[in-house]
Coordinates of C-alpha atoms and ligand atoms in Angstrom, one line a residue:
M1107 CA -53.8 -114.6 70.8
E1108 CA -54.1 -113.9 74.5
T1109 CA -50.6 -113.8 76.1
K1110 CA -50.7 -115.4 79.5
Y1111 CA -48.7 -113.9 82.3
W1112 CA -47.1 -116.0 85.1
F1113 CA -45.5 -114.2 88.0
V1114 CA -42.8 -116.1 89.9
D1115 CA -43.3 -114.9 93.5
N1116 CA -41.1 -117.5 95.2
I1117 CA -38.1 -118.5 93.2
E1118 CA -36.7 -120.9 95.9
Q1119 CA -39.8 -123.1 95.5
I1120 CA -39.5 -123.3 91.7
H1121 CA -38.2 -126.8 91.4
Q1122 CA -41.1 -128.1 93.5
H1123 CA -44.8 -128.0 92.6
Y1124 CA -45.2 -124.7 90.7
P1125 CA -48.4 -124.4 88.7
Q1126 CA -47.2 -121.4 86.7
I1127 CA -44.1 -123.2 85.4
K1128 CA -46.2 -126.4 84.8
E1129 CA -48.6 -124.4 82.6
A1130 CA -45.8 -122.8 80.7
A1131 CA -44.0 -126.1 80.2
D1132 CA -47.2 -127.8 79.0
L1133 CA -47.6 -125.1 76.4
I1134 CA -44.1 -125.6 75.2
R1135 CA -44.6 -129.3 74.9
K1136 CA -47.7 -128.7 72.8
G1137 CA -45.7 -126.6 70.4
E1138 CA -46.5 -123.1 71.6
V1139 CA -43.9 -120.5 72.4
V1140 CA -43.4 -118.8 75.8
A1141 CA -41.0 -116.2 77.0
F1142 CA -38.9 -116.8 80.2
P1143 CA -36.1 -115.2 82.1
T1144 CA -32.5 -116.4 81.9
E1145 CA -29.4 -114.9 83.6
T1146 CA -28.6 -113.0 80.4
V1147 CA -31.9 -111.6 78.8
Y1148 CA -35.5 -112.9 78.5
G1149 CA -35.7 -115.7 75.9
L1150 CA -38.6 -116.8 73.6
G1151 CA -38.7 -120.6 73.9
G1152 CA -40.2 -123.3 71.7
Q1153 CA -39.6 -127.0 71.2
A1154 CA -36.4 -127.3 69.1
K1155 CA -37.5 -130.6 67.6
L1156 CA -40.8 -129.3 66.2
D1157 CA -40.9 -127.4 63.0
K1158 CA -44.2 -125.7 63.8
A1159 CA -42.9 -124.4 67.2
V1160 CA -39.7 -123.1 65.7
D1161 CA -41.7 -121.4 62.9
K1162 CA -43.7 -119.6 65.6
I1163 CA -40.5 -118.2 67.2
F1164 CA -39.4 -116.7 63.9
E1165 CA -42.8 -115.4 63.1
A1166 CA -43.4 -113.8 66.6
K1167 CA -40.0 -112.0 66.4
G1168 CA -40.1 -111.2 62.7
R1169 CA -36.7 -112.8 62.6
P1170 CA -35.1 -113.6 59.2
S1171 CA -35.1 -117.4 58.9
D1172 CA -31.4 -117.6 58.0
N1173 CA -30.5 -116.5 61.5
P1174 CA -30.1 -119.7 63.6
L1175 CA -31.3 -120.2 67.2
I1176 CA -29.6 -121.3 70.3
V1177 CA -30.9 -124.5 71.8
H1178 CA -31.3 -124.4 75.6
I1179 CA -30.9 -127.5 77.8
A1180 CA -31.2 -128.1 81.5
D1181 CA -28.6 -130.8 82.0
Q1182 CA -25.0 -130.9 80.8
K1183 CA -25.4 -134.5 79.6
D1184 CA -28.0 -133.5 77.1
V1185 CA -25.3 -131.9 74.9
D1186 CA -24.5 -135.4 73.6
E1187 CA -28.1 -135.8 72.4
L1188 CA -27.7 -132.8 70.1
A1189 CA -24.0 -132.8 69.2
H1190 CA -22.3 -135.2 66.8
S1191 CA -19.0 -134.6 68.5
V1192 CA -17.7 -132.3 71.2
P1193 CA -13.9 -131.4 71.3
V1194 CA -12.0 -131.9 74.5
Y1195 CA -11.5 -128.1 75.0
A1196 CA -15.3 -127.5 74.5
R1197 CA -16.0 -130.1 77.2
R1198 CA -13.7 -128.2 79.6
L1199 CA -15.5 -124.9 78.8
I1200 CA -18.8 -126.6 79.4
E1201 CA -17.6 -128.0 82.7
K1202 CA -16.4 -124.6 83.8
F1203 CA -19.1 -122.2 82.6
W1204 CA -22.3 -124.2 82.6
P1205 CA -24.8 -123.3 83.7
G1206 CA -23.9 -119.9 82.5
P1207 CA -23.7 -117.3 79.8
L1208 CA -21.7 -119.3 77.3
T1209 CA -23.0 -120.8 74.1
V1210 CA -21.0 -123.4 72.3
I1211 CA -21.3 -124.2 68.6
V1212 CA -20.5 -127.8 67.8
P1213 CA -21.2 -130.2 64.8
K1214 CA -24.8 -131.3 65.1
K1215 CA -26.2 -134.8 65.3
A1216 CA -28.3 -135.3 62.1
G1217 CA -32.0 -135.7 62.3
V1218 CA -32.5 -134.7 65.9
L1219 CA -33.6 -131.0 65.7
S1220 CA -35.8 -129.1 63.4
E1221 CA -33.7 -128.0 60.4
R1222 CA -35.1 -124.5 60.9
V1223 CA -33.4 -124.1 64.3
T1224 CA -30.0 -124.4 62.6
A1225 CA -31.0 -122.6 59.4
G1226 CA -29.7 -125.5 57.4
L1227 CA -26.1 -125.4 59.0
D1228 CA -24.4 -128.6 60.0
T1229 CA -23.6 -127.1 63.4
V1230 CA -25.7 -126.3 66.4
A1231 CA -25.5 -123.6 69.1
I1232 CA -26.2 -125.0 72.7
R1233 CA -26.4 -123.4 76.1
M1234 CA -27.4 -124.3 79.6
P1235 CA -28.7 -121.1 81.3
D1236 CA -28.1 -120.2 84.9
H1237 CA -31.5 -119.2 86.1
P1238 CA -33.8 -121.3 88.3
A1239 CA -36.9 -120.4 86.3
A1240 CA -35.3 -121.2 82.9
L1241 CA -33.9 -124.5 84.2
A1242 CA -37.2 -125.5 85.9
L1243 CA -39.2 -124.7 82.7
I1244 CA -36.8 -126.7 80.4
K1245 CA -36.7 -129.6 82.8
Q1246 CA -40.5 -129.8 83.1
A1247 CA -41.0 -129.4 79.3
G1248 CA -38.6 -132.4 79.0
V1249 CA -37.4 -131.2 75.5
P1250 CA -34.6 -129.1 74.2
V1251 CA -35.8 -125.5 73.9
A1252 CA -34.8 -123.2 71.0
A1253 CA -34.8 -119.7 72.4
P1254 CA -33.5 -116.4 70.9
S1255 CA -34.0 -113.2 72.8
A1256 CA -37.7 -112.4 73.3
N1257 CA -37.8 -109.1 71.4
R1258 CA -39.0 -108.1 68.0
S1259 CA -36.1 -108.6 65.6
G1260 CA -33.8 -105.5 65.5
K1261 CA -34.9 -104.1 68.9
P1262 CA -32.8 -104.3 72.1
S1263 CA -33.1 -107.6 73.9
P1264 CA -35.6 -107.6 76.8
T1265 CA -34.2 -107.5 80.4
T1266 CA -37.7 -107.4 82.0
A1267 CA -41.0 -109.1 81.4
Q1268 CA -42.5 -105.7 80.6
H1269 CA -40.0 -105.3 77.7
V1270 CA -41.2 -108.7 76.4
L1271 CA -44.9 -107.6 76.6
D1272 CA -44.1 -104.3 74.9
D1273 CA -42.8 -106.2 71.9
L1274 CA -44.7 -109.5 71.8
S1275 CA -48.0 -109.1 73.6
G1276 CA -50.6 -110.9 71.6
R1277 CA -48.0 -112.7 69.5
I1278 CA -46.9 -115.4 72.0
A1279 CA -48.6 -117.9 74.3
G1280 CA -47.2 -116.4 77.6
V1281 CA -44.4 -114.9 79.6
V1282 CA -42.9 -116.0 82.9
D1283 CA -41.9 -113.0 85.0
A1284 CA -39.1 -113.4 87.5
G1285 CA -37.9 -109.8 87.6
E1286 CA -35.0 -108.2 85.9
T1287 CA -32.3 -110.4 84.4
G1288 CA -28.7 -110.4 85.8
V1289 CA -26.0 -110.0 83.1
G1290 CA -28.2 -107.9 80.8
L1291 CA -26.4 -108.9 77.6
E1292 CA -26.7 -112.1 75.6
S1293 CA -24.4 -115.0 76.1
T1294 CA -20.9 -115.3 74.6
V1295 CA -21.1 -117.4 71.5
V1296 CA -18.0 -119.6 70.8
D1297 CA -17.3 -121.6 67.7
C1298 CA -16.0 -125.0 68.9
T1299 CA -15.7 -126.7 65.5
G1300 CA -12.0 -126.0 65.0
D1301 CA -8.7 -126.7 66.8
Y1302 CA -9.4 -124.0 69.4
P1303 CA -12.4 -121.8 70.4
I1304 CA -13.2 -118.7 68.5
V1305 CA -15.5 -116.0 70.0
L1306 CA -18.2 -115.0 67.5
R1307 CA -20.2 -112.8 69.8
P1308 CA -18.6 -111.4 73.0
G1309 CA -20.6 -111.6 76.3
G1310 CA -20.2 -112.0 80.0
V1311 CA -17.7 -114.8 79.6
T1312 CA -14.7 -113.0 78.1
E1313 CA -12.1 -114.2 75.7
A1314 CA -9.5 -114.2 78.5
D1315 CA -11.9 -116.4 80.6
I1316 CA -12.1 -118.9 77.7
E1317 CA -8.3 -118.8 77.0
A1318 CA -7.6 -119.6 80.7
I1319 CA -9.6 -122.8 80.4
A1320 CA -8.9 -123.8 76.7
G1321 CA -5.3 -122.8 76.5
K1322 CA -5.9 -120.8 73.3
A1323 CA -8.7 -118.6 72.1
A1324 CA -9.4 -115.9 69.5
T1325 CA -12.1 -113.5 68.6
N1326 CA -13.5 -113.2 65.2
T1327 CA -13.3 -109.4 64.8
F1328 CA -13.9 -109.5 61.1
L1329 CA -17.3 -111.1 61.8
Q1330 CA -18.2 -108.4 64.3
K1331 CA -17.2 -105.5 62.1
Q1332 CA -17.9 -106.7 58.5
E1333 CA -21.0 -108.6 59.4
D1334 CA -21.1 -111.4 56.8
T1335 CA -19.8 -114.9 56.8
P1336 CA -21.4 -118.3 56.2
K1337 CA -20.3 -119.4 59.7
A1338 CA -22.8 -117.2 61.5
P1339 CA -25.3 -115.8 59.1
G1340 CA -27.3 -114.1 61.8
M1341 CA -24.5 -111.8 62.8
K1342 CA -25.1 -109.6 59.7
Y1343 CA -28.3 -108.1 60.9
T1344 CA -28.7 -104.8 62.6
H1345 CA -29.6 -105.2 66.3
Y1346 CA -30.5 -103.5 69.5
A1347 CA -31.5 -100.2 67.8
P1348 CA -33.6 -97.5 69.4
E1349 CA -35.8 -95.6 67.0
A1350 CA -33.7 -92.4 66.7
P1351 CA -30.2 -92.8 65.1
L1352 CA -27.5 -93.5 67.6
Y1353 CA -23.9 -92.3 67.4
I1354 CA -21.0 -93.4 69.6
M1355 CA -18.5 -90.8 70.8
E1356 CA -15.2 -91.1 72.6
G1357 CA -13.8 -88.4 74.8
T1358 CA -14.8 -86.2 77.7
A1359 CA -18.3 -85.3 78.8
E1360 CA -17.4 -81.7 77.9
S1361 CA -16.6 -82.6 74.3
I1362 CA -19.8 -84.6 74.0
Q1363 CA -21.8 -81.7 75.4
R1364 CA -20.2 -79.4 72.7
K1365 CA -21.6 -81.8 70.1
V1366 CA -25.0 -81.7 71.8
N1367 CA -24.9 -77.9 71.7
E1368 CA -23.9 -77.9 68.0
W1369 CA -26.8 -80.2 67.0
Q1370 CA -29.3 -78.3 69.2
A1371 CA -28.2 -75.1 67.4
E1372 CA -29.3 -76.9 64.2
G1373 CA -32.7 -77.4 65.7
K1374 CA -32.3 -81.0 66.7
K1375 CA -33.5 -82.6 69.9
V1376 CA -30.6 -84.6 71.3
G1377 CA -30.4 -87.6 73.7
V1378 CA -27.3 -88.7 75.6
L1379 CA -26.7 -92.3 76.7
A1380 CA -24.6 -91.6 79.8
S1381 CA -22.7 -93.1 82.7
W1382 CA -23.7 -91.9 86.2
E1383 CA -20.2 -90.3 86.5
N1384 CA -20.9 -87.9 83.6
V1385 CA -24.6 -87.1 84.1
P1386 CA -23.9 -83.7 85.8
F1387 CA -22.1 -82.4 82.7
Y1388 CA -25.0 -82.9 80.3
K1389 CA -27.8 -80.6 79.2
A1390 CA -29.8 -82.3 76.6
E1391 CA -33.5 -83.1 75.8
A1392 CA -33.0 -86.6 77.3
V1393 CA -30.2 -87.9 79.4
I1394 CA -30.6 -91.6 80.1
V1395 CA -28.1 -93.5 82.3
C1396 CA -26.9 -97.1 81.6
G1397 CA -24.7 -97.6 84.6
Y1398 CA -21.4 -96.7 86.3
R1399 CA -18.3 -96.3 84.1
S1400 CA -16.3 -97.6 87.1
D1401 CA -18.3 -100.8 87.1
L1402 CA -18.9 -102.1 83.5
T1403 CA -21.1 -105.0 84.7
S1404 CA -23.6 -102.3 85.7
V1405 CA -23.5 -100.9 82.2
A1406 CA -24.0 -104.4 80.7
K1407 CA -27.1 -104.8 82.9
G1408 CA -28.6 -101.3 82.2
L1409 CA -27.7 -100.9 78.5
Y1410 CA -30.8 -102.4 76.8
G1411 CA -33.3 -100.8 79.2
A1412 CA -31.6 -97.5 78.6
L1413 CA -31.7 -97.9 74.8
R1414 CA -35.4 -98.9 75.0
A1415 CA -36.2 -95.8 77.2
F1416 CA -35.1 -93.5 74.4
N1417 CA -38.2 -94.7 72.5
E1418 CA -40.3 -92.9 75.1
E1419 CA -38.5 -89.6 74.4
S1420 CA -38.9 -87.5 71.3
V1421 CA -35.3 -87.1 70.2
D1422 CA -33.9 -86.7 66.7
A1423 CA -30.5 -88.2 67.5
I1424 CA -28.7 -90.0 70.4
I1425 CA -25.1 -89.7 71.4
A1426 CA -23.7 -92.7 73.4
E1427 CA -20.6 -92.5 75.5
A1428 CA -18.0 -95.0 74.4
F1429 CA -16.7 -97.5 77.0
P1430 CA -13.4 -99.3 77.2
A1431 CA -13.6 -102.5 75.1
E1432 CA -12.0 -104.7 77.7
G1433 CA -13.5 -107.6 79.7
V1434 CA -17.3 -107.2 79.6
G1435 CA -16.6 -103.9 77.9
A1436 CA -15.9 -105.8 74.7
A1437 CA -19.5 -107.1 74.7
I1438 CA -20.9 -103.6 75.6
M1439 CA -19.1 -102.0 72.7
N1440 CA -20.1 -104.8 70.3
R1441 CA -23.8 -104.2 71.1
L1442 CA -23.4 -100.4 71.0
E1443 CA -21.7 -100.6 67.6
K1444 CA -24.6 -102.7 66.3
A1445 CA -27.2 -100.3 67.8
A1446 CA -25.3 -97.4 66.2
G1447 CA -24.9 -99.2 62.9
H1448 CA -21.2 -98.5 63.4
K1449 CA -21.7 -94.7 63.3
W1450 CA -19.1 -92.8 65.3
I1451 CA -18.6 -89.1 65.9
S1452 CA -15.0 -88.2 65.5
T1453 CA -13.4 -86.3 68.4
K1454 CA -11.4 -83.5 67.0
Ligands
LIG1753 P1 -30.0 -114.7 69.7 O1 -30.8 -116.0 69.6 O2 -30.7 -113.5 69.2 O3 -29.3 -114.5 71.0 O4 -28.8 -114.9 68.7 C1 -28.1 -116.1 68.6 C2 -26.8 -115.9 67.9 O5 -26.1 -117.1 67.7 C3 -27.0 -115.3 66.5 O6 -26.1 -114.3 66.2 C4 -26.8 -116.5 65.6 O7 -26.3 -116.2 64.3 C5 -25.8 -117.3 66.4 N1 -25.8 -118.8 66.1 C6 -26.8 -119.6 66.4 N2 -26.6 -120.9 65.9 C7 -25.4 -120.8 65.2 C8 -24.6 -121.7 64.5 N3 -25.0 -123.0 64.4 N4 -23.5 -121.3 63.9 C9 -23.1 -120.0 64.1 N5 -23.8 -119.0 64.8 C10 -24.9 -119.4 65.3
LIG1754 MG1 -31.4 -111.5 69.9

């Protein structure tokens, strides 16, 4: 299949006549799948009511069919078309954080969406993205749009249209290019089916942000570490991984360099995933920077591009600096842990 490419040259005009968006929206309406930017990462969208469109998403990504998708809408009100009920605290979260990088899981209305979107669960994950191109596309398509990240399953999520093409060229109908995404990590996923919100996947909206609005919140750390529960089947899969094995290491740049030296002495080519602050301390086959340690939002933004960049290098192993797991750092460490398959190098 030929993958169309639409470049958004004037984002201010996007809600007016915009032939690129119209063409992409028409394809979605017809049941095709197209990639588009959101404020988190690029998504791969298809009609959430149509089995055949949802099947195409799973097929293009090579995604296991028991990993449910997030449904994207362009208007807060549409949540009631999809949800059977929305608790009061979830309404408050929606009011506060939509459009934005927060996904709510609520009981679903029966018979509205393709069963494949929700992988047979009786709940649905919903989000309204904060990106003019995404909102214009969903509005013009006029349907709820199921959209996981637009990468091959297991790879880091795409933060540029080029990443999307690297993974999915020839497998999808098209990609809307509006430059690099903002947050750089996927949305915070919050289970809103109980008495208070529970964070299943950390993201740009933090547990503290959620607690401030909902009064009480918790994070399901078991889920993030142990990787298996009926509540979120998809969370058990490995994600975000570069081709070479990745290890996380705490401690100073000097101690990380000592480990690099040790592995090099064994004949290995070593990569380091580094912060700008520590770059001068490293001598390795590849040193790739993900952002400033002093500004974790820059690390969130740069992380996936950096992980992907290691695939251009011939390294046998990668050591990633650890970051403080606070605020957006919780999301960064969650993704790094998954990319590393939870492998840590102990600091002696
Ligand atoms: P992605 O689409 O790749 O950003 O991943 C979406 C995440 O949301 C996955 O980890 C899914 O397992 C999770 N998810 C989607 N729908 C549900 C749901 N109904 N219940 C629990 N988790 C969900
Ligand atoms: Mg994904």
